[in-house]
């Protein structure tokens, strides 16, 4: 049971809710930010004193039943619920099983995608395989080693990683990375490596620390849909995802809408590949 992280997570989630969000009446003279501790305790069906001790890092481990009630009371998403279970020390449903071997099924699909950029990634955003068009669009992401194999690590530690995204989405993209890393830390395929990535980023990236303190949790793919190519400029894409049965790996396929400028650019890129368009 991680009492410190649990206390911070509970407090942050409590402060994000208003009484009307959970079916309670909000009085006219309310000064408390978010829900009061006694309101959360009422929703959970526990004593206010016990809930207060959870936020004060002084309480014993809650039962599975209480943990479930806490998740419901705080209106947690499924990702956040699993994170809460892990912080308290209970088993959360396993969603990933780590393997460096690329799924043959995903490779068969990848090999047949000639007109769309596609790549296979893990939950730590390690890129295991790319088709030629994905390399032409994004650069070779399989060349990295060590912690830099993770796209989460590179985003905060390597400025070159951001060149493929417009500056106006950097904040959103960074928060999405921090949220997915938090999920991978407690319910991912390689939690020890996720912990090493976290430690490095907390030590070397103030921006990451700021986003990590938001206590956001997610396992969904980032929906950033505009990419920057050094020669062709902005390309708008839609991401389609295909998971292995055990969700260990994800095939990401990037498509463009027919008849658009982005579609024409992608068609041109499929022809020229890595050739430079300008002197």
Short mmCIF file of C-alpha atoms in Angstrom, two decimals:
data_model
loop_
_atom_site.label_atom_id
_atom_site.label_comp_id
_atom_site.label_asym_id
_atom_site.label_seq_id
_atom_site.Cartn_x
_atom_site.Cartn_y
_atom_site.Cartn_z
CA UNK A 1 0.00 0.00 0.00
CA UNK A 2 1.52 3.28 -1.16
CA UNK A 3 0.09 5.59 1.49
CA UNK A 4 1.66 8.79 0.16
CA UNK A 5 0.54 8.35 -3.47
CA UNK A 6 -2.86 7.11 -2.33
CA UNK A 7 -3.41 10.16 -0.12
CA UNK A 8 -2.47 12.55 -2.93
CA UNK A 9 -4.61 10.71 -5.47
CA UNK A 10 -7.69 10.66 -3.22
CA UNK A 11 -7.34 14.30 -2.28
CA UNK A 12 -6.85 15.41 -5.89
CA UNK A 13 -9.84 13.42 -7.14
CA UNK A 14 -12.03 14.66 -4.28
CA UNK A 15 -11.15 18.28 -5.05
CA UNK A 16 -12.03 17.84 -8.72
CA UNK A 17 -15.65 16.94 -7.97
CA UNK A 18 -18.55 19.23 -7.13
CA UNK A 19 -21.56 18.05 -5.07
CA UNK A 20 -23.81 18.22 -8.15
CA UNK A 21 -21.45 15.79 -9.90
CA UNK A 22 -22.35 13.08 -7.38
CA UNK A 23 -26.01 13.93 -6.75
CA UNK A 24 -25.51 16.07 -3.64
CA UNK A 25 -26.94 19.52 -2.98
CA UNK A 26 -24.46 22.40 -3.07
CA UNK A 27 -25.15 25.11 -0.47
CA UNK A 28 -24.89 28.85 -1.30
CA UNK A 29 -22.06 29.56 1.18
CA UNK A 30 -19.82 26.68 0.22
CA UNK A 31 -16.09 27.47 0.52
CA UNK A 32 -14.58 24.00 0.20
CA UNK A 33 -12.83 23.22 -3.07
CA UNK A 34 -14.50 20.12 -4.46
CA UNK A 35 -16.18 17.60 -2.14
CA UNK A 36 -15.75 17.62 1.61
CA UNK A 37 -14.22 14.57 3.24
CA UNK A 38 -17.48 13.80 5.01
CA UNK A 39 -19.31 13.86 1.68
CA UNK A 40 -16.95 11.27 0.20
CA UNK A 41 -17.31 9.16 3.33
CA UNK A 42 -21.10 9.37 3.03
CA UNK A 43 -20.98 8.20 -0.59
CA UNK A 44 -18.62 5.34 0.25
CA UNK A 45 -20.48 4.24 3.37
CA UNK A 46 -17.50 4.64 5.70
CA UNK A 47 -16.72 6.85 8.68
CA UNK A 48 -15.42 10.36 8.03
CA UNK A 49 -12.57 9.68 10.46
CA UNK A 50 -11.38 6.66 8.50
CA UNK A 51 -11.49 8.50 5.20
CA UNK A 52 -9.62 11.44 6.74
CA UNK A 53 -6.91 9.08 7.94
CA UNK A 54 -6.53 7.74 4.38
CA UNK A 55 -5.73 11.26 3.17
CA UNK A 56 -3.43 11.74 6.16
CA UNK A 57 -1.47 8.53 5.38
CA UNK A 58 -2.48 7.04 8.76
CA UNK A 59 -5.13 4.47 7.85
CA UNK A 60 -4.80 0.69 7.52
CA UNK A 61 -5.39 -0.93 4.14
CA UNK A 62 -9.00 -0.64 2.94
CA UNK A 63 -10.78 -3.82 1.90
CA UNK A 64 -11.56 -4.66 -1.73
CA UNK A 65 -15.18 -3.73 -1.04
CA UNK A 66 -14.22 -0.30 0.32
CA UNK A 67 -11.80 0.23 -2.58
CA UNK A 68 -14.59 -0.49 -5.05
CA UNK A 69 -16.88 1.93 -3.22
CA UNK A 70 -14.19 4.62 -3.22
CA UNK A 71 -13.74 4.29 -6.97
CA UNK A 72 -17.49 4.60 -7.48
CA UNK A 73 -17.84 7.56 -5.12
CA UNK A 74 -15.01 9.48 -6.77
CA UNK A 75 -16.43 8.72 -10.25
CA UNK A 76 -13.17 7.16 -11.41
CA UNK A 77 -12.71 5.90 -14.93
CA UNK A 78 -11.78 2.26 -15.39
CA UNK A 79 -8.12 3.24 -15.77
CA UNK A 80 -8.26 5.32 -12.60
CA UNK A 81 -10.05 2.54 -10.72
CA UNK A 82 -7.30 0.06 -11.59
CA UNK A 83 -4.72 2.62 -10.48
CA UNK A 84 -6.52 3.04 -7.14
CA UNK A 85 -6.55 -0.72 -6.58
CA UNK A 86 -2.81 -0.89 -7.24
CA UNK A 87 -2.05 1.98 -4.85
CA UNK A 88 -4.02 0.30 -2.09
CA UNK A 89 -2.28 -3.00 -2.73
CA UNK A 90 -5.03 -5.10 -4.27
CA UNK A 91 -4.82 -6.92 -7.58
CA UNK A 92 -6.28 -5.00 -10.50
CA UNK A 93 -7.35 -6.73 -13.71
CA UNK A 94 -4.24 -7.44 -15.80
CA UNK A 95 -4.52 -5.93 -19.25
CA UNK A 96 -1.02 -6.43 -20.66
CA UNK A 97 1.61 -9.15 -20.95
CA UNK A 98 5.02 -7.93 -22.08
CA UNK A 99 6.76 -9.50 -25.07
CA UNK A 100 9.54 -8.23 -27.33
CA UNK A 101 8.37 -10.64 -30.00
CA UNK A 102 6.05 -8.81 -32.38
CA UNK A 103 2.72 -10.55 -32.76
CA UNK A 104 2.68 -12.54 -36.05
CA UNK A 105 -0.93 -11.49 -36.53
CA UNK A 106 -0.08 -7.80 -36.33
CA UNK A 107 2.94 -8.30 -38.59
CA UNK A 108 0.77 -9.92 -41.23
CA UNK A 109 -1.49 -6.90 -41.21
CA UNK A 110 1.47 -4.51 -41.15
CA UNK A 111 3.05 -6.21 -44.17
CA UNK A 112 -0.09 -5.63 -46.22
CA UNK A 113 -0.40 -1.93 -45.48
CA UNK A 114 1.30 -0.17 -48.37
CA UNK A 115 -0.72 3.04 -48.55
CA UNK A 116 -1.03 3.92 -44.85
CA UNK A 117 1.66 4.56 -42.20
CA UNK A 118 1.49 1.82 -39.57
CA UNK A 119 3.53 0.82 -36.53
CA UNK A 120 3.41 -1.68 -33.65
CA UNK A 121 3.86 -0.29 -30.13
CA UNK A 122 3.82 -1.49 -26.52
CA UNK A 123 2.09 0.19 -23.57
CA UNK A 124 5.36 1.99 -22.76
CA UNK A 125 5.30 3.39 -26.30
CA UNK A 126 8.23 1.27 -27.45
CA UNK A 127 7.99 1.01 -31.24
CA UNK A 128 8.64 -2.60 -32.23
CA UNK A 129 7.99 -2.41 -35.98
CA UNK A 130 7.13 0.17 -38.65
CA UNK A 131 6.24 -0.01 -42.31
CA UNK A 132 8.25 2.12 -44.79
CA UNK A 133 5.60 4.84 -45.01
CA UNK A 134 5.54 5.22 -41.23
CA UNK A 135 9.33 5.61 -41.22
CA UNK A 136 9.06 8.25 -43.97
CA UNK A 137 6.44 10.15 -41.98
CA UNK A 138 7.71 9.78 -38.40
CA UNK A 139 11.36 8.76 -38.72
CA UNK A 140 12.75 5.42 -37.56
CA UNK A 141 11.48 5.01 -34.01
CA UNK A 142 12.87 1.48 -33.69
CA UNK A 143 16.48 2.70 -33.61
CA UNK A 144 16.39 3.90 -30.01
CA UNK A 145 17.92 1.95 -27.13
CA UNK A 146 17.65 1.90 -23.33
CA UNK A 147 14.99 4.04 -21.70
CA UNK A 148 14.88 6.13 -24.89
CA UNK A 149 13.00 3.29 -26.57
CA UNK A 150 9.94 4.64 -24.75
CA UNK A 151 8.14 7.47 -26.49
CA UNK A 152 7.13 8.77 -23.06
CA UNK A 153 10.78 9.14 -22.08
CA UNK A 154 11.81 10.75 -25.38
CA UNK A 155 8.96 13.28 -25.30
CA UNK A 156 10.28 14.90 -22.14
CA UNK A 157 14.00 14.24 -22.64
CA UNK A 158 14.65 14.67 -26.38
CA UNK A 159 13.54 17.98 -28.00
CA UNK A 160 13.69 16.36 -31.45
CA UNK A 161 10.75 14.14 -30.48
CA UNK A 162 8.41 17.15 -30.56
CA UNK A 163 9.26 18.29 -34.07
CA UNK A 164 6.62 16.00 -35.55
CA UNK A 165 3.80 17.76 -33.65
CA UNK A 166 2.55 21.38 -33.88
CA UNK A 167 3.55 23.47 -30.89
CA UNK A 168 -0.05 24.19 -29.96
CA UNK A 169 -0.68 20.52 -29.08
CA UNK A 170 2.51 19.97 -27.06
CA UNK A 171 0.74 20.54 -23.73
CA UNK A 172 -2.06 18.13 -24.56
CA UNK A 173 0.35 15.54 -25.92
CA UNK A 174 2.60 15.75 -22.86
CA UNK A 175 -0.33 15.33 -20.46
CA UNK A 176 -1.53 12.31 -22.43
CA UNK A 177 1.93 10.75 -22.13
CA UNK A 178 2.07 11.36 -18.38
CA UNK A 179 -1.41 9.89 -17.95
CA UNK A 180 -0.56 6.73 -19.92
CA UNK A 181 2.72 6.29 -18.07
CA UNK A 182 0.84 6.42 -14.76
CA UNK A 183 -1.44 3.62 -15.97
CA UNK A 184 1.56 1.59 -17.17
CA UNK A 185 3.22 2.06 -13.79
CA UNK A 186 0.54 0.12 -11.93
CA UNK A 187 -1.09 -2.09 -14.58
CA UNK A 188 1.37 -2.30 -17.44
CA UNK A 189 3.51 -4.91 -19.13
CA UNK A 190 6.78 -3.91 -17.43
CA UNK A 191 6.16 -1.99 -14.22
CA UNK A 192 9.85 -2.03 -13.07
CA UNK A 193 10.92 -0.32 -16.30
CA UNK A 194 8.00 2.11 -16.05
CA UNK A 195 9.26 2.98 -12.55
CA UNK A 196 12.76 3.65 -13.91
CA UNK A 197 11.34 5.94 -16.59
CA UNK A 198 9.30 7.74 -13.95
CA UNK A 199 12.32 8.25 -11.69
CA UNK A 200 14.41 9.68 -14.53
CA UNK A 201 11.68 12.06 -15.67
CA UNK A 202 10.95 13.24 -12.14
CA UNK A 203 14.63 14.04 -11.68
CA UNK A 204 15.32 15.72 -15.01
CA UNK A 205 12.04 17.19 -16.36
CA UNK A 206 10.18 19.93 -14.42
CA UNK A 207 7.55 19.91 -17.17
CA UNK A 208 6.88 16.23 -16.57
CA UNK A 209 6.69 16.77 -12.80
CA UNK A 210 4.06 19.47 -13.34
CA UNK A 211 1.96 17.16 -15.52
CA UNK A 212 2.49 14.14 -13.26
CA UNK A 213 1.11 16.08 -10.30
CA UNK A 214 -2.22 16.39 -12.14
CA UNK A 215 -2.82 12.73 -11.18
CA UNK A 216 -4.36 11.91 -14.57
CA UNK A 217 -4.59 8.26 -15.63
CA UNK A 218 -5.36 6.87 -19.10
CA UNK A 219 -4.63 3.91 -21.32
CA UNK A 220 -6.26 5.24 -24.47
CA UNK A 221 -4.21 6.32 -27.48
CA UNK A 222 -3.54 10.04 -27.72
CA UNK A 223 -5.98 11.60 -30.18
CA UNK A 224 -3.55 14.20 -31.53
CA UNK A 225 -4.33 14.18 -35.26
CA UNK A 226 -1.96 16.69 -36.85
CA UNK A 227 1.61 15.74 -37.74
CA UNK A 228 4.42 17.85 -39.18
CA UNK A 229 6.63 16.54 -41.98
CA UNK A 230 9.90 18.47 -42.55
CA UNK A 231 9.21 18.76 -46.29
CA UNK A 232 5.45 18.46 -46.72
CA UNK A 233 4.29 20.39 -43.66
CA UNK A 234 1.04 19.66 -41.79
CA UNK A 235 -0.68 16.35 -42.40
CA UNK A 236 -3.99 15.58 -40.67
CA UNK A 237 -4.47 11.90 -39.83
CA UNK A 238 -6.92 9.60 -38.07
CA UNK A 239 -5.55 6.79 -35.90
CA UNK A 240 -7.09 3.33 -36.11
CA UNK A 241 -6.00 0.76 -33.48
CA UNK A 242 -5.80 -3.02 -33.55
CA UNK A 243 -4.87 -4.87 -30.34
CA UNK A 244 -3.58 -8.37 -29.80
CA UNK A 245 -5.98 -10.58 -27.85
CA UNK A 246 -4.12 -9.98 -24.58
CA UNK A 247 -3.65 -6.26 -25.39
CA UNK A 248 0.11 -6.66 -25.13
CA UNK A 249 0.77 -4.82 -28.38
CA UNK A 250 -1.07 -2.28 -30.52
CA UNK A 251 -1.01 -1.80 -34.27
CA UNK A 252 -1.51 1.90 -35.00
CA UNK A 253 -2.67 2.71 -38.54
CA UNK A 254 -2.70 6.36 -39.63
CA UNK A 255 -5.12 7.28 -42.41
CA UNK A 256 -6.12 10.47 -44.20
CA UNK A 257 -9.48 11.43 -45.69
CA UNK A 258 -9.68 10.99 -49.49
CA UNK A 259 -9.84 14.21 -51.45
CA UNK A 260 -8.01 16.28 -48.83
CA UNK A 261 -4.64 18.00 -49.08
CA UNK A 262 -3.33 15.69 -46.39
CA UNK A 263 -4.32 12.65 -48.47
CA UNK A 264 -2.42 14.02 -51.45
CA UNK A 265 0.63 14.67 -49.29
CA UNK A 266 0.58 11.12 -47.96
CA UNK A 267 0.29 9.74 -51.48
CA UNK A 268 3.30 11.83 -52.49
CA UNK A 269 5.22 10.63 -49.46
CA UNK A 270 4.53 7.01 -50.38
CA UNK A 271 6.25 7.68 -53.72
CA UNK A 272 9.23 9.74 -52.64
CA UNK A 273 9.92 8.04 -49.30
CA UNK A 274 13.02 9.60 -47.72
CA UNK A 275 13.98 11.67 -50.78
CA UNK A 276 14.50 15.34 -49.99
CA UNK A 277 12.10 17.64 -51.82
CA UNK A 278 14.01 20.90 -51.38
CA UNK A 279 17.77 21.69 -51.66
#
